[in-house]
Amino acid sequence: TGVARGFWMFQGAVLFAWTHTLLLTTYARRNQSANSLERWLAELEDPRWIFYTGLAGHLVLFAIYSSASVPQVAQALAYGGPATLAGILVVIGGYVGYRIPSGTVGLRLAGLLHPAADGLKFAFKEDFIPPGSDKLLHSLAPMISLFPALVIFAVIPFGDRLCFEKTAEGLLDITKGPVMEMARDGVCAGIEVPLQVADVNVGILFMFAIAGTGIVGAAIAGWSSDNKWSLLGGLRAASQMVSYEVAIGLSLAGAFMIYGTPRLNEMVRWQSENTWGIFVQPLAFFLFFAAAIAEQKRAPFDAPEGESEIIAGYMVEYSSFKFAMFMTGEYIEVAVHSALLVTIFLGGWSLPFLHPDGITITFGDTVLYKSPMTHLGVTILQVAAFYLKSIVLMLLHIAIRWTLLRFRYDQIMAFGWKFLLPATIGNLVMTGLGILVVDQAGPTVASALRMVADATNFLLLLTGVVLAVRFFQLLLSPVERKRFFHSTAALRAARFGGTKHEAMQA
């Protein structure tokens, strides 16, 4: 409805107001204030009240929207509020921009120029090919390694679907944009446009087939370089990737049994209607996560590239953009595996209680809260949720790489065959037994599982709110600088009274 659309416009305006006020406060505290507004913000004793005020504004809007009995009053508030607030923000922004002295603001594009310069530098480096190598295979290996990581993205859905109206000829009418409202079941009366490059029937099986070619790229790179260290790295990479491909496949077999389909978009819809896959396959989530890190050949499973043992492994004879293609392939694999984890275990593009027609909070058969939303608004939230979940998992990959030391190669292989493989088989057996028990049980068990699923959605909603609050508290908390000693020499000097800081006398 128009009231619902205006309400979410107002919520977006409030979000824009307090987040940009916080950004301006951070800028004013870190740099020299250029006007009275920035000086006032910089002198705030505790800027966290801006966040708390914004949160209170969101809650007040929810209360007003839920209790408004006169639609005209609610609609006037919903439409007039964002316009008024936007006008105030434009005036303040114009005043601040006018008062900033010229020549003091540098254009840095948020640091994006640095990686662009690195990529350009790679392109102009010397492309060295060993004289005794197989030149064709040596040049082909980086392409084979990079190609699978890029192609796998085609089958990963980053949103549900957009519904457009039909023209008189039955064609897609893109001039009117997506339809305004959708039914709860998400059935589109017009033409659907899936937010997925390729919706293939085999789904994730296509991903396994394409990902297997990456093994060939590493093996060819090691063999074709005419270098014993490269050959050792290629053998390590091939055996490690083959070993962990088995664990990856078996860890997902239980999810196939529960979802009843290999298609990724149908898996996400099942989680949207029930609960996230991590609650029905918790062991499989951690098994797949560990196997995915090993499949990427990144620390602590980076023995194929172990510089302390075999120099740089199968990439030792590569330079210029060929080396960049190998490294880019590894980084893309991090994004691919994060997106797959999100799709299969973390709800994909779905959010708790977010349905095609808007937000509906239920517990069992009781509707606790309902707020309709436009079809485009729901789709934007779904796409944002998918990318935010994927980014969090990418950061977790990076944290693991920075934290854990490299395993020995025998430990890597033993972990794959002696731990992951038996664990995935055990998870598969337990999943099958659980499905048999639930199928034989009556409607009472099904109703109880439905309430458990709603409880997990409440848990996810509460967890998201708490994490958001803690995140902003972390950003706004003052930085504490503590002196600490970095070496045993400094500790010994402190034990004997410290070092002198006075200027030396002649």
Coordinates of C-alpha atoms in Angstrom, one line a residue:
T1 CA 0.0 0.0 0.0
G2 CA 1.0 3.6 -0.3
V3 CA 1.2 4.0 3.5
A4 CA 3.6 1.0 3.7
R5 CA 5.8 2.4 0.9
G6 CA 6.0 5.8 2.5
F7 CA 6.8 4.3 5.9
W8 CA 9.8 2.5 4.5
M9 CA 10.9 5.7 2.7
F10 CA 10.8 7.4 6.1
Q11 CA 12.8 4.7 7.7
G12 CA 15.4 5.0 5.0
A13 CA 15.6 8.8 5.4
V14 CA 16.2 8.4 9.2
L15 CA 18.9 5.8 8.5
F16 CA 20.5 8.1 6.0
A17 CA 20.4 11.0 8.5
W18 CA 22.1 9.3 11.5
T19 CA 24.6 7.3 9.6
H20 CA 25.8 10.4 7.6
T21 CA 25.9 12.4 10.8
L22 CA 28.2 9.8 12.3
L23 CA 30.4 9.9 9.3
L24 CA 30.6 13.7 9.5
T25 CA 31.4 13.4 13.2
T26 CA 34.2 10.9 12.5
Y27 CA 35.6 13.2 9.8
A28 CA 35.5 16.2 12.2
R29 CA 37.2 14.4 15.0
R30 CA 40.0 13.1 12.8
N31 CA 40.6 16.3 10.8
Q32 CA 40.7 20.0 11.4
S33 CA 37.2 21.5 11.7
A34 CA 36.2 23.8 8.9
N35 CA 33.0 25.4 10.3
S36 CA 31.0 25.7 13.5
L37 CA 29.0 22.5 12.8
E38 CA 32.1 20.4 12.5
R39 CA 33.6 22.0 15.6
W40 CA 30.4 21.2 17.6
L41 CA 30.4 17.6 16.4
A42 CA 34.1 17.2 17.1
E43 CA 33.6 18.5 20.7
L44 CA 30.9 15.9 21.5
E45 CA 32.0 14.0 24.6
D46 CA 30.3 10.8 23.5
P47 CA 29.1 10.6 19.8
R48 CA 27.4 7.3 20.5
W49 CA 24.2 9.2 21.4
I50 CA 23.8 9.8 17.6
F51 CA 23.4 6.1 17.1
Y52 CA 21.1 5.7 20.0
T53 CA 19.0 8.6 18.8
G54 CA 18.7 7.1 15.4
L55 CA 17.7 3.7 16.8
A56 CA 15.1 5.4 19.0
G57 CA 13.8 7.2 15.9
H58 CA 13.4 3.8 14.1
L59 CA 11.4 2.4 17.0
V60 CA 9.2 5.5 17.3
L61 CA 8.4 5.2 13.6
F62 CA 7.4 1.5 14.1
A63 CA 5.2 2.4 17.0
I64 CA 3.5 5.3 15.1
Y65 CA 3.0 3.1 12.0
S66 CA 1.5 0.2 14.0
S67 CA -0.8 2.4 16.0
A68 CA -2.0 4.8 13.4
S69 CA -5.8 4.3 13.0
V70 CA -6.4 7.0 10.4
P71 CA -4.8 6.0 7.1
Q72 CA -4.7 9.7 5.9
V73 CA -2.7 10.7 9.0
A74 CA -0.3 7.8 8.6
Q75 CA 0.1 8.5 4.9
A76 CA 0.8 12.2 5.5
L77 CA 3.4 11.3 8.1
A78 CA 5.0 8.7 5.8
Y79 CA 5.2 10.9 2.7
G80 CA 5.7 14.4 4.3
G81 CA 8.4 13.2 6.7
P82 CA 11.0 12.0 4.2
A83 CA 10.6 15.1 2.1
T84 CA 11.0 17.5 5.1
L85 CA 14.0 15.5 6.4
A86 CA 15.6 15.4 2.9
G87 CA 15.3 19.1 2.6
I88 CA 17.0 19.7 5.9
L89 CA 19.8 17.4 5.0
V90 CA 20.3 19.1 1.6
V91 CA 20.5 22.5 3.4
I92 CA 23.0 21.3 6.0
G93 CA 25.1 19.5 3.3
G94 CA 25.1 22.6 1.2
Y95 CA 26.2 24.7 4.2
V96 CA 29.0 22.3 5.1
G97 CA 30.2 22.0 1.5
Y98 CA 30.2 25.8 1.1
R99 CA 32.3 26.3 4.3
I100 CA 35.0 23.7 3.5
P101 CA 38.1 25.6 2.3
S102 CA 39.1 24.9 -1.3
G103 CA 42.1 22.7 -1.9
T104 CA 42.0 20.7 1.4
V105 CA 40.0 17.7 0.3
G106 CA 41.9 15.1 -1.7
L107 CA 40.4 12.7 -4.2
R108 CA 41.4 9.1 -3.2
L109 CA 38.4 7.0 -4.4
A110 CA 38.4 5.2 -1.0
G111 CA 41.7 3.5 -1.7
L112 CA 40.6 1.9 -5.0
L113 CA 43.4 3.5 -7.0
H114 CA 46.1 1.4 -5.3
P115 CA 44.8 -2.0 -6.4
A116 CA 44.2 -0.6 -9.9
A117 CA 47.9 0.5 -10.0
D118 CA 49.0 -2.9 -8.8
G119 CA 47.0 -4.6 -11.7
L120 CA 48.5 -2.2 -14.2
K121 CA 52.0 -2.8 -12.9
F122 CA 51.5 -6.6 -13.3
A123 CA 50.6 -6.1 -16.9
F124 CA 53.9 -4.3 -17.7
K125 CA 56.2 -6.8 -15.9
E126 CA 58.4 -9.2 -17.9
D127 CA 56.6 -12.4 -18.9
F128 CA 59.4 -14.9 -18.3
I129 CA 59.0 -18.4 -19.8
P130 CA 61.6 -21.0 -18.8
P131 CA 63.6 -22.2 -21.9
G132 CA 63.0 -25.9 -21.2
S133 CA 59.2 -25.6 -20.5
D134 CA 56.3 -26.5 -22.6
K135 CA 55.3 -23.1 -23.8
L136 CA 51.7 -23.9 -24.8
L137 CA 50.8 -25.6 -21.5
H138 CA 52.8 -23.1 -19.5
S139 CA 50.6 -20.3 -20.9
L140 CA 47.4 -22.3 -20.8
A141 CA 47.6 -23.3 -17.1
P142 CA 46.8 -19.9 -15.6
M143 CA 43.7 -19.7 -17.8
I144 CA 42.5 -23.1 -16.8
S145 CA 42.9 -22.2 -13.1
L146 CA 41.1 -18.8 -13.4
F147 CA 38.2 -20.0 -15.7
P148 CA 36.4 -22.3 -13.2
A149 CA 36.3 -19.7 -10.4
L150 CA 34.6 -17.2 -12.8
V151 CA 32.2 -19.6 -14.3
I152 CA 30.9 -21.0 -11.0
F153 CA 29.4 -17.6 -10.2
A154 CA 26.9 -18.2 -13.0
V155 CA 24.8 -20.7 -11.0
I156 CA 24.8 -18.8 -7.7
P157 CA 21.5 -16.8 -7.2
F158 CA 22.1 -13.4 -5.6
G159 CA 18.4 -12.6 -5.3
D160 CA 15.0 -14.2 -5.8
R161 CA 13.4 -12.8 -8.9
L162 CA 12.0 -9.7 -10.4
C163 CA 8.4 -9.7 -11.7
F164 CA 7.5 -7.4 -14.7
E165 CA 4.2 -6.8 -16.4
K166 CA 3.4 -8.1 -19.9
T167 CA 2.8 -6.1 -23.0
A168 CA -0.2 -6.8 -25.2
E169 CA 2.0 -9.1 -27.3
G170 CA 2.9 -11.1 -24.2
L171 CA 6.5 -9.7 -24.0
L172 CA 8.3 -8.2 -21.0
D173 CA 7.3 -4.5 -20.4
I174 CA 10.4 -3.0 -18.9
T175 CA 9.2 0.6 -19.3
K176 CA 6.9 0.3 -16.3
G177 CA 9.5 -1.3 -14.1
P178 CA 8.8 -4.2 -11.7
V179 CA 5.3 -4.7 -10.3
M180 CA 4.5 -2.9 -7.1
E181 CA 3.2 -5.7 -5.0
M182 CA 3.6 -9.5 -4.8
A183 CA 1.5 -12.1 -3.1
R184 CA 2.8 -14.1 -0.1
D185 CA 3.5 -17.2 -2.3
G186 CA 5.6 -15.1 -4.7
V187 CA 3.7 -16.2 -7.8
C188 CA 4.3 -13.7 -10.6
A189 CA 1.4 -13.0 -13.0
G190 CA 3.7 -11.4 -15.5
I191 CA 7.2 -12.4 -16.6
E192 CA 9.8 -13.5 -14.1
V193 CA 13.5 -12.4 -14.4
P194 CA 15.6 -14.6 -12.0
L195 CA 18.5 -12.8 -10.3
Q196 CA 20.8 -15.6 -11.5
V197 CA 23.0 -15.8 -14.6
A198 CA 22.2 -19.5 -15.4
D199 CA 19.4 -21.4 -13.7
V200 CA 20.5 -24.9 -14.7
N201 CA 18.6 -28.0 -13.7
V202 CA 21.7 -29.8 -12.3
G203 CA 22.5 -26.8 -10.1
I204 CA 25.4 -27.4 -7.8
L205 CA 26.4 -30.5 -9.7
F206 CA 27.4 -28.1 -12.5
M207 CA 29.6 -26.4 -9.9
F208 CA 31.4 -29.6 -9.0
A209 CA 32.0 -30.4 -12.7
I210 CA 33.5 -27.0 -13.5
A211 CA 35.5 -26.8 -10.2
G212 CA 37.3 -30.0 -11.0
T213 CA 39.1 -28.4 -14.0
G214 CA 41.0 -26.2 -11.5
I215 CA 42.9 -29.3 -10.4
V216 CA 44.1 -29.7 -14.0
G217 CA 45.4 -26.1 -14.1
A218 CA 47.6 -26.6 -11.0
A219 CA 49.0 -29.9 -12.2
I220 CA 49.8 -28.6 -15.7
A221 CA 51.5 -25.5 -14.3
G222 CA 53.8 -27.7 -12.1
W223 CA 54.7 -30.2 -14.9
S224 CA 55.1 -27.7 -17.8
S225 CA 57.5 -25.4 -15.9
D226 CA 60.6 -27.7 -16.2
N227 CA 61.4 -27.1 -12.5
K228 CA 61.5 -29.8 -9.7
W229 CA 60.0 -27.4 -7.2
S230 CA 57.1 -26.6 -9.5
L231 CA 56.6 -30.3 -10.1
L232 CA 56.4 -30.9 -6.3
G233 CA 54.0 -28.1 -5.9
G234 CA 51.8 -29.3 -8.8
L235 CA 51.7 -32.8 -7.3
R236 CA 50.8 -31.5 -3.9
A237 CA 48.1 -29.2 -5.3
A238 CA 46.5 -32.0 -7.4
S239 CA 46.5 -34.6 -4.6
Q240 CA 45.2 -32.1 -2.0
M241 CA 42.4 -30.8 -4.2
V242 CA 41.3 -34.3 -5.3
S243 CA 41.2 -35.3 -1.6
Y244 CA 39.1 -32.4 -0.4
E245 CA 36.8 -32.5 -3.4
V246 CA 35.5 -35.8 -2.0
A247 CA 34.8 -34.2 1.4
I248 CA 33.1 -31.2 -0.2
G249 CA 30.8 -33.4 -2.2
L250 CA 29.8 -35.7 0.7
S251 CA 29.3 -32.8 3.1
L252 CA 26.6 -31.4 0.8
A253 CA 24.9 -34.7 0.1
G254 CA 22.9 -34.3 3.4
A255 CA 21.7 -30.9 2.3
F256 CA 20.5 -32.4 -1.0
M257 CA 18.5 -35.0 0.9
I258 CA 16.8 -32.3 3.1
Y259 CA 16.1 -29.8 0.4
G260 CA 15.1 -32.4 -2.2
T261 CA 16.8 -30.6 -5.1
P262 CA 20.3 -29.8 -6.4
R263 CA 19.1 -26.3 -7.7
L264 CA 20.5 -23.5 -5.6
N265 CA 17.6 -21.2 -5.9
E266 CA 15.2 -23.9 -4.7
M267 CA 17.5 -24.5 -1.7
V268 CA 17.2 -20.8 -0.8
R269 CA 13.4 -20.9 -1.1
W270 CA 13.2 -23.9 1.2
Q271 CA 15.3 -22.0 3.8
S272 CA 13.1 -19.0 3.4
E273 CA 10.0 -21.0 4.1
N274 CA 11.5 -23.0 7.0
T275 CA 14.8 -22.2 8.6
W276 CA 18.4 -21.7 7.6
G277 CA 20.4 -24.8 6.5
I278 CA 22.9 -24.4 9.3
F279 CA 20.2 -25.4 11.8
V280 CA 19.4 -28.6 10.0
Q281 CA 22.9 -29.4 8.9
P282 CA 25.3 -27.8 11.4
L283 CA 28.0 -30.4 11.1
A284 CA 28.0 -30.2 7.3
F285 CA 28.4 -26.4 7.5
F286 CA 31.7 -26.7 9.4
L287 CA 32.9 -29.7 7.3
F288 CA 32.3 -27.8 4.1
F289 CA 33.9 -24.7 5.4
A290 CA 37.1 -26.5 6.4
A291 CA 37.2 -28.4 3.1
A292 CA 36.6 -25.2 1.1
I293 CA 39.7 -23.5 2.7
A294 CA 41.8 -26.6 1.8
E295 CA 40.4 -26.6 -1.7
Q296 CA 41.5 -22.9 -2.1
K297 CA 45.1 -23.9 -1.2
R298 CA 45.2 -21.0 1.3
A299 CA 46.7 -20.9 4.8
P300 CA 46.8 -23.1 6.8
F301 CA 46.5 -25.5 3.8
D302 CA 49.0 -23.7 1.5
A303 CA 51.5 -26.5 1.3
P304 CA 51.4 -26.5 -2.5
E305 CA 52.8 -22.9 -2.4
G306 CA 55.0 -23.3 0.8
E307 CA 57.8 -20.9 0.3
S308 CA 59.8 -22.3 3.2
E309 CA 59.8 -25.8 1.5
I310 CA 59.4 -25.5 -2.2
I311 CA 60.0 -21.8 -2.9
A312 CA 56.6 -20.9 -4.4
G313 CA 55.3 -24.3 -5.6
Y314 CA 53.7 -24.6 -9.0
M315 CA 53.8 -20.9 -9.5
V316 CA 57.5 -20.4 -9.0
E317 CA 58.2 -20.0 -12.8
Y318 CA 55.4 -17.6 -13.4
S319 CA 55.6 -13.8 -13.6
S320 CA 53.7 -10.8 -14.9
F321 CA 50.0 -11.3 -15.5
K322 CA 50.1 -15.1 -15.5
F323 CA 51.1 -15.0 -11.8
A324 CA 48.3 -12.5 -11.2
M325 CA 45.8 -14.8 -12.9
F326 CA 46.8 -17.6 -10.4
M327 CA 46.4 -15.3 -7.4
T328 CA 43.2 -13.8 -8.8
G329 CA 41.8 -17.3 -9.1
E330 CA 42.5 -18.0 -5.5
Y331 CA 40.9 -14.8 -4.3
I332 CA 37.8 -15.5 -6.5
E333 CA 37.6 -18.9 -5.0
V334 CA 37.3 -17.3 -1.6
A335 CA 34.3 -15.3 -2.8
V336 CA 32.8 -18.3 -4.6
H337 CA 33.0 -20.6 -1.6
S338 CA 31.7 -17.9 0.7
A339 CA 28.7 -17.3 -1.6
L340 CA 28.1 -21.1 -1.7
L341 CA 28.1 -21.3 2.1
V342 CA 25.7 -18.5 2.3
T343 CA 23.4 -20.0 -0.4
I344 CA 23.3 -23.6 1.1
F345 CA 23.6 -23.0 4.8
L346 CA 22.9 -19.3 5.7
G347 CA 19.7 -18.7 3.9
G348 CA 21.1 -17.2 0.7
W349 CA 19.2 -14.0 -0.2
S350 CA 16.5 -14.7 2.4
L351 CA 16.1 -12.9 5.8
P352 CA 14.0 -14.1 8.8
F353 CA 10.3 -13.2 8.4
L354 CA 10.9 -11.4 5.1
H355 CA 8.5 -12.7 2.5
P356 CA 7.6 -11.6 -1.1
D357 CA 4.8 -9.4 0.2
G358 CA 6.8 -7.8 3.1
I359 CA 7.6 -8.5 6.7
T360 CA 5.4 -11.0 8.6
I361 CA 6.5 -12.1 12.0
T362 CA 4.8 -15.3 13.0
F363 CA 5.1 -17.9 15.7
G364 CA 3.2 -21.1 14.7
D365 CA -0.2 -19.9 13.4
T366 CA -0.1 -16.6 15.3
V367 CA 0.8 -13.5 13.3
L368 CA 2.6 -11.1 15.7
Y369 CA 3.5 -8.3 13.3
K370 CA 2.8 -7.6 9.6
S371 CA 4.1 -4.8 7.4
P372 CA 3.6 -4.9 3.6
M373 CA 6.5 -3.8 1.3
T374 CA 6.9 -3.2 -2.4
H375 CA 8.3 -5.9 -4.6
L376 CA 11.3 -3.8 -5.5
G377 CA 12.0 -3.0 -1.8
V378 CA 11.9 -6.7 -0.8
T379 CA 14.3 -7.5 -3.7
I380 CA 16.8 -4.8 -2.7
L381 CA 16.8 -6.1 0.9
Q382 CA 17.4 -9.7 -0.4
V383 CA 20.3 -8.7 -2.6
A384 CA 21.9 -6.6 0.1
A385 CA 21.5 -9.5 2.6
F386 CA 23.2 -11.9 0.3
Y387 CA 26.2 -9.7 -0.3
L388 CA 26.5 -8.8 3.4
K389 CA 26.5 -12.4 4.4
S390 CA 29.1 -13.2 1.8
I391 CA 31.4 -10.3 2.9
V392 CA 31.2 -11.5 6.5
L393 CA 32.4 -15.0 5.5
M394 CA 35.1 -13.6 3.3
L395 CA 36.4 -11.7 6.3
L396 CA 36.3 -14.9 8.3
H397 CA 38.4 -16.6 5.6
I398 CA 40.9 -13.7 5.9
A399 CA 41.0 -13.9 9.7
I400 CA 41.8 -17.7 9.5
R401 CA 44.6 -17.0 7.1
W402 CA 46.1 -14.5 9.4
T403 CA 45.7 -16.6 12.5
L404 CA 46.7 -20.2 11.8
L405 CA 50.1 -21.5 10.9
R406 CA 50.8 -23.7 7.9
F407 CA 50.1 -27.4 8.5
R408 CA 52.6 -30.1 7.4
Y409 CA 51.6 -31.8 4.2
D410 CA 51.1 -35.2 5.9
Q411 CA 48.8 -33.4 8.4
I412 CA 46.8 -31.9 5.6
M413 CA 46.3 -35.3 3.9
A414 CA 45.5 -37.0 7.2
F415 CA 43.0 -34.4 8.1
G416 CA 41.2 -34.9 4.8
W417 CA 41.1 -38.7 4.7
K418 CA 41.1 -39.6 8.4
F419 CA 38.8 -36.9 9.8
L420 CA 36.8 -35.1 7.2
L421 CA 35.8 -38.1 5.1
P422 CA 34.6 -40.2 8.0
A423 CA 32.8 -37.2 9.5
T424 CA 31.0 -36.5 6.2
I425 CA 29.9 -40.1 5.9
G426 CA 28.6 -40.1 9.5
N427 CA 26.7 -36.9 8.9
L428 CA 25.1 -38.5 5.8
V429 CA 24.0 -41.5 7.7
M430 CA 22.5 -39.4 10.6
T431 CA 20.7 -37.2 8.1
G432 CA 19.1 -40.2 6.4
L433 CA 18.0 -41.6 9.8
G434 CA 16.6 -38.2 10.8
I435 CA 14.6 -37.9 7.6
L436 CA 13.1 -41.4 8.0
V437 CA 12.1 -40.6 11.6
V438 CA 10.4 -37.3 10.6
D439 CA 8.6 -38.9 7.7
Q440 CA 7.2 -41.7 9.9
A441 CA 6.1 -39.3 12.6
G442 CA 2.6 -37.7 12.7
P443 CA 1.4 -34.1 12.3
T444 CA 2.2 -33.3 15.9
V445 CA 5.9 -33.7 15.2
A446 CA 5.6 -31.6 12.0
S447 CA 3.8 -28.8 14.0
A448 CA 6.5 -28.9 16.7
L449 CA 9.3 -28.6 14.0
R450 CA 7.4 -25.7 12.5
M451 CA 7.5 -23.9 15.9
V452 CA 11.2 -24.8 16.3
A453 CA 11.9 -23.2 12.9
D454 CA 10.1 -20.0 13.9
A455 CA 12.1 -20.0 17.1
T456 CA 15.4 -20.2 15.1
N457 CA 14.2 -17.3 13.0
F458 CA 13.6 -15.3 16.2
L459 CA 17.1 -16.2 17.3
L460 CA 18.5 -15.0 14.0
L461 CA 16.6 -11.8 14.3
L462 CA 17.8 -11.1 17.8
T463 CA 21.4 -12.0 16.9
G464 CA 21.3 -9.6 14.0
V465 CA 20.1 -6.7 16.2
V466 CA 22.7 -7.5 18.9
L467 CA 25.5 -7.7 16.3
A468 CA 24.5 -4.5 14.7
V469 CA 24.4 -2.6 18.0
R470 CA 27.8 -4.1 19.0
F471 CA 29.3 -3.2 15.7
F472 CA 28.3 0.5 16.0
Q473 CA 29.5 0.5 19.6
L474 CA 32.9 -0.8 18.4
L475 CA 33.1 1.8 15.8
L476 CA 32.2 4.6 18.2
S477 CA 34.2 3.5 21.2
P478 CA 37.3 5.6 21.9
V479 CA 40.7 4.2 20.8
E480 CA 42.8 3.2 23.8
R481 CA 46.5 3.5 23.3
K482 CA 48.6 1.4 25.7
R483 CA 52.3 1.1 25.8
F484 CA 53.6 -2.4 25.6
F485 CA 57.0 -4.1 25.1
H486 CA 57.9 -5.9 21.9
S487 CA 61.1 -7.7 22.8
T488 CA 62.9 -9.4 25.7
A489 CA 65.5 -6.6 25.6
A490 CA 62.9 -4.0 26.3
L491 CA 61.5 -6.1 29.2
R492 CA 65.0 -6.5 30.6
A493 CA 65.6 -2.7 30.4
A494 CA 62.3 -2.0 32.1
R495 CA 63.2 -4.4 34.9
F496 CA 66.4 -2.4 35.6
G497 CA 64.6 1.0 35.7
G498 CA 63.9 1.7 32.0
T499 CA 65.8 3.7 29.4
K500 CA 66.6 7.3 29.5
H501 CA 64.6 9.7 27.4
E502 CA 66.5 13.0 28.2
A503 CA 68.7 14.7 25.7
M504 CA 72.4 13.7 26.0
Q505 CA 74.7 16.2 27.7
A506 CA 78.0 17.2 26.2

